């Protein structure tokens, strides 16, 4: 019985590993970043498919609205990685809560990142900065990834 309970407790840790690392400039860090299908970086981003990530973070202040601002760095070049408008509205994708948020509120955000079929096959780092209505960082993380073709 104990082994069965231990297995049940450990399976999510094996399937979903925290793959995010801290951003620069002291921005608030996500408490946990789980990307479906990725247990350790670099995470594979499959051309023509969406990447689904669950980000846990705690607000350090009251927040009325949030936007997700991705930036990609590949081959020494850093550029915006704009999300479609429906995915950039962070508040629309909170699980079990909604905006406005109170200070010290624990939230889970479901992020969807489309990987277009035209993206080159490169290794990259993606910084995800979740900013509030004043464009101040609420939570930030970086994940190392690589664009791959579907098998």
mmCIF file with all atom_site columns, C-alpha atoms in Angstrom:
data_model
loop_
_atom_site.group_PDB
_atom_site.id
_atom_site.type_symbol
_atom_site.label_atom_id
_atom_site.label_alt_id
_atom_site.label_comp_id
_atom_site.label_asym_id
_atom_site.label_entity_id
_atom_site.label_seq_id
_atom_site.pdbx_PDB_ins_code
_atom_site.Cartn_x
_atom_site.Cartn_y
_atom_site.Cartn_z
_atom_site.occupancy
_atom_site.B_iso_or_equiv
_atom_site.pdbx_formal_charge
_atom_site.auth_seq_id
_atom_site.auth_comp_id
_atom_site.auth_asym_id
_atom_site.auth_atom_id
_atom_site.pdbx_PDB_model_num
ATOM 1   C CA . UNK A 1 1   ? 0.000  0.000  0.000   1.00 0.00 ? 1   UNK A CA 1
ATOM 2   C CA . UNK A 1 2   ? 2.806  2.406  0.923   1.00 0.00 ? 2   UNK A CA 1
ATOM 3   C CA . UNK A 1 3   ? 4.552  1.748  -2.407  1.00 0.00 ? 3   UNK A CA 1
ATOM 4   C CA . UNK A 1 4   ? 1.358  2.502  -4.331  1.00 0.00 ? 4   UNK A CA 1
ATOM 5   C CA . UNK A 1 5   ? 0.950  5.823  -2.517  1.00 0.00 ? 5   UNK A CA 1
ATOM 6   C CA . UNK A 1 6   ? 4.592  6.698  -3.108  1.00 0.00 ? 6   UNK A CA 1
ATOM 7   C CA . UNK A 1 7   ? 4.220  5.914  -6.820  1.00 0.00 ? 7   UNK A CA 1
ATOM 8   C CA . UNK A 1 8   ? 1.100  8.080  -7.063  1.00 0.00 ? 8   UNK A CA 1
ATOM 9   C CA . UNK A 1 9   ? 2.945  10.930 -5.355  1.00 0.00 ? 9   UNK A CA 1
ATOM 10  C CA . UNK A 1 10  ? 6.038  10.671 -7.577  1.00 0.00 ? 10  UNK A CA 1
ATOM 11  C CA . UNK A 1 11  ? 4.424  10.273 -11.017 1.00 0.00 ? 11  UNK A CA 1
ATOM 12  C CA . UNK A 1 12  ? 3.559  13.983 -11.397 1.00 0.00 ? 12  UNK A CA 1
ATOM 13  C CA . UNK A 1 13  ? 7.154  14.904 -10.510 1.00 0.00 ? 13  UNK A CA 1
ATOM 14  C CA . UNK A 1 14  ? 8.453  12.608 -13.251 1.00 0.00 ? 14  UNK A CA 1
ATOM 15  C CA . UNK A 1 15  ? 5.937  13.731 -15.871 1.00 0.00 ? 15  UNK A CA 1
ATOM 16  C CA . UNK A 1 16  ? 6.127  17.430 -15.040 1.00 0.00 ? 16  UNK A CA 1
ATOM 17  C CA . UNK A 1 17  ? 9.464  18.841 -13.929 1.00 0.00 ? 17  UNK A CA 1
ATOM 18  C CA . UNK A 1 18  ? 10.182 22.444 -13.027 1.00 0.00 ? 18  UNK A CA 1
ATOM 19  C CA . UNK A 1 19  ? 12.014 23.563 -16.157 1.00 0.00 ? 19  UNK A CA 1
ATOM 20  C CA . UNK A 1 20  ? 12.134 27.328 -15.583 1.00 0.00 ? 20  UNK A CA 1
ATOM 21  C CA . UNK A 1 21  ? 15.030 29.386 -14.307 1.00 0.00 ? 21  UNK A CA 1
ATOM 22  C CA . UNK A 1 22  ? 15.224 32.925 -12.946 1.00 0.00 ? 22  UNK A CA 1
ATOM 23  C CA . UNK A 1 23  ? 15.122 36.032 -15.112 1.00 0.00 ? 23  UNK A CA 1
ATOM 24  C CA . UNK A 1 24  ? 17.638 38.844 -14.753 1.00 0.00 ? 24  UNK A CA 1
ATOM 25  C CA . UNK A 1 25  ? 17.232 42.179 -12.954 1.00 0.00 ? 25  UNK A CA 1
ATOM 26  C CA . UNK A 1 26  ? 15.613 40.721 -9.824  1.00 0.00 ? 26  UNK A CA 1
ATOM 27  C CA . UNK A 1 27  ? 12.192 40.253 -11.391 1.00 0.00 ? 27  UNK A CA 1
ATOM 28  C CA . UNK A 1 28  ? 9.820  38.028 -9.372  1.00 0.00 ? 28  UNK A CA 1
ATOM 29  C CA . UNK A 1 29  ? 10.425 34.391 -10.199 1.00 0.00 ? 29  UNK A CA 1
ATOM 30  C CA . UNK A 1 30  ? 7.748  31.804 -10.943 1.00 0.00 ? 30  UNK A CA 1
ATOM 31  C CA . UNK A 1 31  ? 7.526  29.226 -8.161  1.00 0.00 ? 31  UNK A CA 1
ATOM 32  C CA . UNK A 1 32  ? 7.069  26.387 -10.647 1.00 0.00 ? 32  UNK A CA 1
ATOM 33  C CA . UNK A 1 33  ? 7.102  25.998 -14.437 1.00 0.00 ? 33  UNK A CA 1
ATOM 34  C CA . UNK A 1 34  ? 5.757  22.787 -15.961 1.00 0.00 ? 34  UNK A CA 1
ATOM 35  C CA . UNK A 1 35  ? 5.786  22.309 -19.718 1.00 0.00 ? 35  UNK A CA 1
ATOM 36  C CA . UNK A 1 36  ? 3.761  19.343 -20.923 1.00 0.00 ? 36  UNK A CA 1
ATOM 37  C CA . UNK A 1 37  ? 6.051  16.672 -22.324 1.00 0.00 ? 37  UNK A CA 1
ATOM 38  C CA . UNK A 1 38  ? 9.227  18.209 -20.903 1.00 0.00 ? 38  UNK A CA 1
ATOM 39  C CA . UNK A 1 39  ? 10.903 16.939 -17.747 1.00 0.00 ? 39  UNK A CA 1
ATOM 40  C CA . UNK A 1 40  ? 14.264 18.683 -18.201 1.00 0.00 ? 40  UNK A CA 1
ATOM 41  C CA . UNK A 1 41  ? 15.584 21.440 -20.449 1.00 0.00 ? 41  UNK A CA 1
ATOM 42  C CA . UNK A 1 42  ? 16.057 21.887 -23.281 1.00 0.00 ? 42  UNK A CA 1
ATOM 43  C CA . UNK A 1 43  ? 12.356 21.414 -23.986 1.00 0.00 ? 43  UNK A CA 1
ATOM 44  C CA . UNK A 1 44  ? 11.349 20.350 -27.480 1.00 0.00 ? 44  UNK A CA 1
ATOM 45  C CA . UNK A 1 45  ? 9.068  22.784 -29.303 1.00 0.00 ? 45  UNK A CA 1
ATOM 46  C CA . UNK A 1 46  ? 7.476  20.817 -32.133 1.00 0.00 ? 46  UNK A CA 1
ATOM 47  C CA . UNK A 1 47  ? 6.856  22.736 -35.340 1.00 0.00 ? 47  UNK A CA 1
ATOM 48  C CA . UNK A 1 48  ? 3.148  23.117 -36.080 1.00 0.00 ? 48  UNK A CA 1
ATOM 49  C CA . UNK A 1 49  ? 2.046  22.314 -32.509 1.00 0.00 ? 49  UNK A CA 1
ATOM 50  C CA . UNK A 1 50  ? 1.187  24.354 -29.442 1.00 0.00 ? 50  UNK A CA 1
ATOM 51  C CA . UNK A 1 51  ? 3.336  24.234 -26.323 1.00 0.00 ? 51  UNK A CA 1
ATOM 52  C CA . UNK A 1 52  ? 1.280  24.115 -23.123 1.00 0.00 ? 52  UNK A CA 1
ATOM 53  C CA . UNK A 1 53  ? 2.870  25.270 -19.867 1.00 0.00 ? 53  UNK A CA 1
ATOM 54  C CA . UNK A 1 54  ? 1.517  25.673 -16.349 1.00 0.00 ? 54  UNK A CA 1
ATOM 55  C CA . UNK A 1 55  ? 3.156  28.466 -14.388 1.00 0.00 ? 55  UNK A CA 1
ATOM 56  C CA . UNK A 1 56  ? 2.667  28.854 -10.648 1.00 0.00 ? 56  UNK A CA 1
ATOM 57  C CA . UNK A 1 57  ? 3.500  32.199 -9.091  1.00 0.00 ? 57  UNK A CA 1
ATOM 58  C CA . UNK A 1 58  ? 2.584  34.391 -6.140  1.00 0.00 ? 58  UNK A CA 1
ATOM 59  C CA . UNK A 1 59  ? 1.638  38.027 -6.617  1.00 0.00 ? 59  UNK A CA 1
ATOM 60  C CA . UNK A 1 60  ? 3.636  40.503 -4.543  1.00 0.00 ? 60  UNK A CA 1
ATOM 61  C CA . UNK A 1 61  ? 1.017  43.246 -4.942  1.00 0.00 ? 61  UNK A CA 1
ATOM 62  C CA . UNK A 1 62  ? -2.567 43.787 -6.085  1.00 0.00 ? 62  UNK A CA 1
ATOM 63  C CA . UNK A 1 63  ? -2.931 43.312 -9.857  1.00 0.00 ? 63  UNK A CA 1
ATOM 64  C CA . UNK A 1 64  ? -5.887 44.337 -12.016 1.00 0.00 ? 64  UNK A CA 1
ATOM 65  C CA . UNK A 1 65  ? -4.676 42.963 -15.372 1.00 0.00 ? 65  UNK A CA 1
ATOM 66  C CA . UNK A 1 66  ? -1.701 41.046 -16.779 1.00 0.00 ? 66  UNK A CA 1
ATOM 67  C CA . UNK A 1 67  ? -0.109 40.458 -20.160 1.00 0.00 ? 67  UNK A CA 1
ATOM 68  C CA . UNK A 1 68  ? 2.363  37.754 -21.165 1.00 0.00 ? 68  UNK A CA 1
ATOM 69  C CA . UNK A 1 69  ? 5.456  39.146 -22.904 1.00 0.00 ? 69  UNK A CA 1
ATOM 70  C CA . UNK A 1 70  ? 7.760  36.474 -24.414 1.00 0.00 ? 70  UNK A CA 1
ATOM 71  C CA . UNK A 1 71  ? 11.241 37.199 -25.753 1.00 0.00 ? 71  UNK A CA 1
ATOM 72  C CA . UNK A 1 72  ? 13.359 34.657 -27.633 1.00 0.00 ? 72  UNK A CA 1
ATOM 73  C CA . UNK A 1 73  ? 17.135 34.497 -27.899 1.00 0.00 ? 73  UNK A CA 1
ATOM 74  C CA . UNK A 1 74  ? 18.631 32.323 -30.650 1.00 0.00 ? 74  UNK A CA 1
ATOM 75  C CA . UNK A 1 75  ? 21.959 32.455 -32.448 1.00 0.00 ? 75  UNK A CA 1
ATOM 76  C CA . UNK A 1 76  ? 22.948 35.473 -30.346 1.00 0.00 ? 76  UNK A CA 1
ATOM 77  C CA . UNK A 1 77  ? 19.904 37.508 -31.406 1.00 0.00 ? 77  UNK A CA 1
ATOM 78  C CA . UNK A 1 78  ? 17.173 38.543 -28.963 1.00 0.00 ? 78  UNK A CA 1
ATOM 79  C CA . UNK A 1 79  ? 13.764 39.420 -30.389 1.00 0.00 ? 79  UNK A CA 1
ATOM 80  C CA . UNK A 1 80  ? 10.144 39.689 -29.265 1.00 0.00 ? 80  UNK A CA 1
ATOM 81  C CA . UNK A 1 81  ? 8.169  36.452 -29.594 1.00 0.00 ? 81  UNK A CA 1
ATOM 82  C CA . UNK A 1 82  ? 4.663  37.900 -29.818 1.00 0.00 ? 82  UNK A CA 1
ATOM 83  C CA . UNK A 1 83  ? 1.731  35.748 -28.804 1.00 0.00 ? 83  UNK A CA 1
ATOM 84  C CA . UNK A 1 84  ? -1.645 35.913 -30.530 1.00 0.00 ? 84  UNK A CA 1
ATOM 85  C CA . UNK A 1 85  ? -3.876 38.356 -28.614 1.00 0.00 ? 85  UNK A CA 1
ATOM 86  C CA . UNK A 1 86  ? -6.096 35.594 -27.220 1.00 0.00 ? 86  UNK A CA 1
ATOM 87  C CA . UNK A 1 87  ? -3.056 33.959 -25.556 1.00 0.00 ? 87  UNK A CA 1
ATOM 88  C CA . UNK A 1 88  ? -1.320 37.171 -24.425 1.00 0.00 ? 88  UNK A CA 1
ATOM 89  C CA . UNK A 1 89  ? -4.124 38.080 -21.975 1.00 0.00 ? 89  UNK A CA 1
ATOM 90  C CA . UNK A 1 90  ? -2.775 36.305 -18.894 1.00 0.00 ? 90  UNK A CA 1
ATOM 91  C CA . UNK A 1 91  ? -5.918 36.864 -16.813 1.00 0.00 ? 91  UNK A CA 1
ATOM 92  C CA . UNK A 1 92  ? -8.025 34.913 -19.332 1.00 0.00 ? 92  UNK A CA 1
ATOM 93  C CA . UNK A 1 93  ? -5.944 31.777 -18.683 1.00 0.00 ? 93  UNK A CA 1
ATOM 94  C CA . UNK A 1 94  ? -5.726 31.675 -14.893 1.00 0.00 ? 94  UNK A CA 1
ATOM 95  C CA . UNK A 1 95  ? -6.869 28.388 -13.387 1.00 0.00 ? 95  UNK A CA 1
ATOM 96  C CA . UNK A 1 96  ? -9.135 28.612 -10.344 1.00 0.00 ? 96  UNK A CA 1
ATOM 97  C CA . UNK A 1 97  ? -8.844 32.395 -10.005 1.00 0.00 ? 97  UNK A CA 1
ATOM 98  C CA . UNK A 1 98  ? -9.381 35.565 -11.981 1.00 0.00 ? 98  UNK A CA 1
ATOM 99  C CA . UNK A 1 99  ? -8.267 39.166 -12.135 1.00 0.00 ? 99  UNK A CA 1
ATOM 100 C CA . UNK A 1 100 ? -8.137 41.360 -10.179 1.00 0.00 ? 100 UNK A CA 1
ATOM 101 C CA . UNK A 1 101 ? -5.688 39.559 -7.892  1.00 0.00 ? 101 UNK A CA 1
ATOM 102 C CA . UNK A 1 102 ? -4.777 40.420 -4.315  1.00 0.00 ? 102 UNK A CA 1
ATOM 103 C CA . UNK A 1 103 ? -1.262 40.750 -2.930  1.00 0.00 ? 103 UNK A CA 1
ATOM 104 C CA . UNK A 1 104 ? 0.269  37.386 -1.932  1.00 0.00 ? 104 UNK A CA 1
ATOM 105 C CA . UNK A 1 105 ? -2.224 35.407 -4.009  1.00 0.00 ? 105 UNK A CA 1
ATOM 106 C CA . UNK A 1 106 ? -1.023 32.038 -5.343  1.00 0.00 ? 106 UNK A CA 1
ATOM 107 C CA . UNK A 1 107 ? -2.084 31.500 -8.944  1.00 0.00 ? 107 UNK A CA 1
ATOM 108 C CA . UNK A 1 108 ? -1.664 28.985 -11.739 1.00 0.00 ? 108 UNK A CA 1
ATOM 109 C CA . UNK A 1 109 ? -1.521 30.248 -15.294 1.00 0.00 ? 109 UNK A CA 1
ATOM 110 C CA . UNK A 1 110 ? -1.999 28.054 -18.369 1.00 0.00 ? 110 UNK A CA 1
ATOM 111 C CA . UNK A 1 111 ? 0.215  29.408 -21.134 1.00 0.00 ? 111 UNK A CA 1
ATOM 112 C CA . UNK A 1 112 ? -0.188 28.375 -24.778 1.00 0.00 ? 112 UNK A CA 1
ATOM 113 C CA . UNK A 1 113 ? 2.632  29.112 -27.211 1.00 0.00 ? 113 UNK A CA 1
ATOM 114 C CA . UNK A 1 114 ? 2.014  28.291 -30.890 1.00 0.00 ? 114 UNK A CA 1
ATOM 115 C CA . UNK A 1 115 ? 5.091  26.934 -32.692 1.00 0.00 ? 115 UNK A CA 1
ATOM 116 C CA . UNK A 1 116 ? 4.640  27.820 -36.342 1.00 0.00 ? 116 UNK A CA 1
ATOM 117 C CA . UNK A 1 117 ? 5.695  25.343 -39.062 1.00 0.00 ? 117 UNK A CA 1
ATOM 118 C CA . UNK A 1 118 ? 8.030  27.992 -40.548 1.00 0.00 ? 118 UNK A CA 1
ATOM 119 C CA . UNK A 1 119 ? 10.193 28.347 -37.421 1.00 0.00 ? 119 UNK A CA 1
ATOM 120 C CA . UNK A 1 120 ? 13.821 27.351 -38.019 1.00 0.00 ? 120 UNK A CA 1
ATOM 121 C CA . UNK A 1 121 ? 15.265 24.306 -36.271 1.00 0.00 ? 121 UNK A CA 1
ATOM 122 C CA . UNK A 1 122 ? 17.347 26.120 -33.634 1.00 0.00 ? 122 UNK A CA 1
ATOM 123 C CA . UNK A 1 123 ? 18.135 26.026 -29.948 1.00 0.00 ? 123 UNK A CA 1
ATOM 124 C CA . UNK A 1 124 ? 16.881 29.045 -28.075 1.00 0.00 ? 124 UNK A CA 1
ATOM 125 C CA . UNK A 1 125 ? 16.049 30.530 -24.701 1.00 0.00 ? 125 UNK A CA 1
ATOM 126 C CA . UNK A 1 126 ? 12.568 31.911 -24.162 1.00 0.00 ? 126 UNK A CA 1
ATOM 127 C CA . UNK A 1 127 ? 11.950 34.482 -21.458 1.00 0.00 ? 127 UNK A CA 1
ATOM 128 C CA . UNK A 1 128 ? 8.345  34.757 -20.321 1.00 0.00 ? 128 UNK A CA 1
ATOM 129 C CA . UNK A 1 129 ? 7.630  37.968 -18.427 1.00 0.00 ? 129 UNK A CA 1
ATOM 130 C CA . UNK A 1 130 ? 4.137  38.410 -17.025 1.00 0.00 ? 130 UNK A CA 1
ATOM 131 C CA . UNK A 1 131 ? 3.549  42.132 -16.558 1.00 0.00 ? 131 UNK A CA 1
ATOM 132 C CA . UNK A 1 132 ? 0.785  44.049 -14.816 1.00 0.00 ? 132 UNK A CA 1
ATOM 133 C CA . UNK A 1 133 ? -1.310 47.001 -15.941 1.00 0.00 ? 133 UNK A CA 1
ATOM 134 C CA . UNK A 1 134 ? 1.676  49.332 -15.344 1.00 0.00 ? 134 UNK A CA 1
ATOM 135 C CA . UNK A 1 135 ? 4.006  47.002 -17.309 1.00 0.00 ? 135 UNK A CA 1
ATOM 136 C CA . UNK A 1 136 ? 5.867  45.976 -14.131 1.00 0.00 ? 136 UNK A CA 1
ATOM 137 C CA . UNK A 1 137 ? 6.914  42.338 -13.843 1.00 0.00 ? 137 UNK A CA 1
ATOM 138 C CA . UNK A 1 138 ? 4.605  40.123 -11.769 1.00 0.00 ? 138 UNK A CA 1
ATOM 139 C CA . UNK A 1 139 ? 6.449  36.878 -12.562 1.00 0.00 ? 139 UNK A CA 1
ATOM 140 C CA . UNK A 1 140 ? 9.227  35.912 -14.920 1.00 0.00 ? 140 UNK A CA 1
ATOM 141 C CA . UNK A 1 141 ? 11.094 32.784 -15.988 1.00 0.00 ? 141 UNK A CA 1
ATOM 142 C CA . UNK A 1 142 ? 13.427 31.557 -18.711 1.00 0.00 ? 142 UNK A CA 1
ATOM 143 C CA . UNK A 1 143 ? 13.315 28.141 -20.354 1.00 0.00 ? 143 UNK A CA 1
ATOM 144 C CA . UNK A 1 144 ? 15.891 26.619 -22.668 1.00 0.00 ? 144 UNK A CA 1
ATOM 145 C CA . UNK A 1 145 ? 14.322 24.938 -25.681 1.00 0.00 ? 145 UNK A CA 1
ATOM 146 C CA . UNK A 1 146 ? 14.872 23.741 -29.220 1.00 0.00 ? 146 UNK A CA 1
ATOM 147 C CA . UNK A 1 147 ? 12.577 23.774 -32.227 1.00 0.00 ? 147 UNK A CA 1
ATOM 148 C CA . UNK A 1 148 ? 12.188 20.276 -33.679 1.00 0.00 ? 148 UNK A CA 1
ATOM 149 C CA . UNK A 1 149 ? 10.134 18.556 -36.376 1.00 0.00 ? 149 UNK A CA 1
ATOM 150 C CA . UNK A 1 150 ? 7.322  16.162 -35.500 1.00 0.00 ? 150 UNK A CA 1
ATOM 151 C CA . UNK A 1 151 ? 8.356  12.508 -35.457 1.00 0.00 ? 151 UNK A CA 1
#
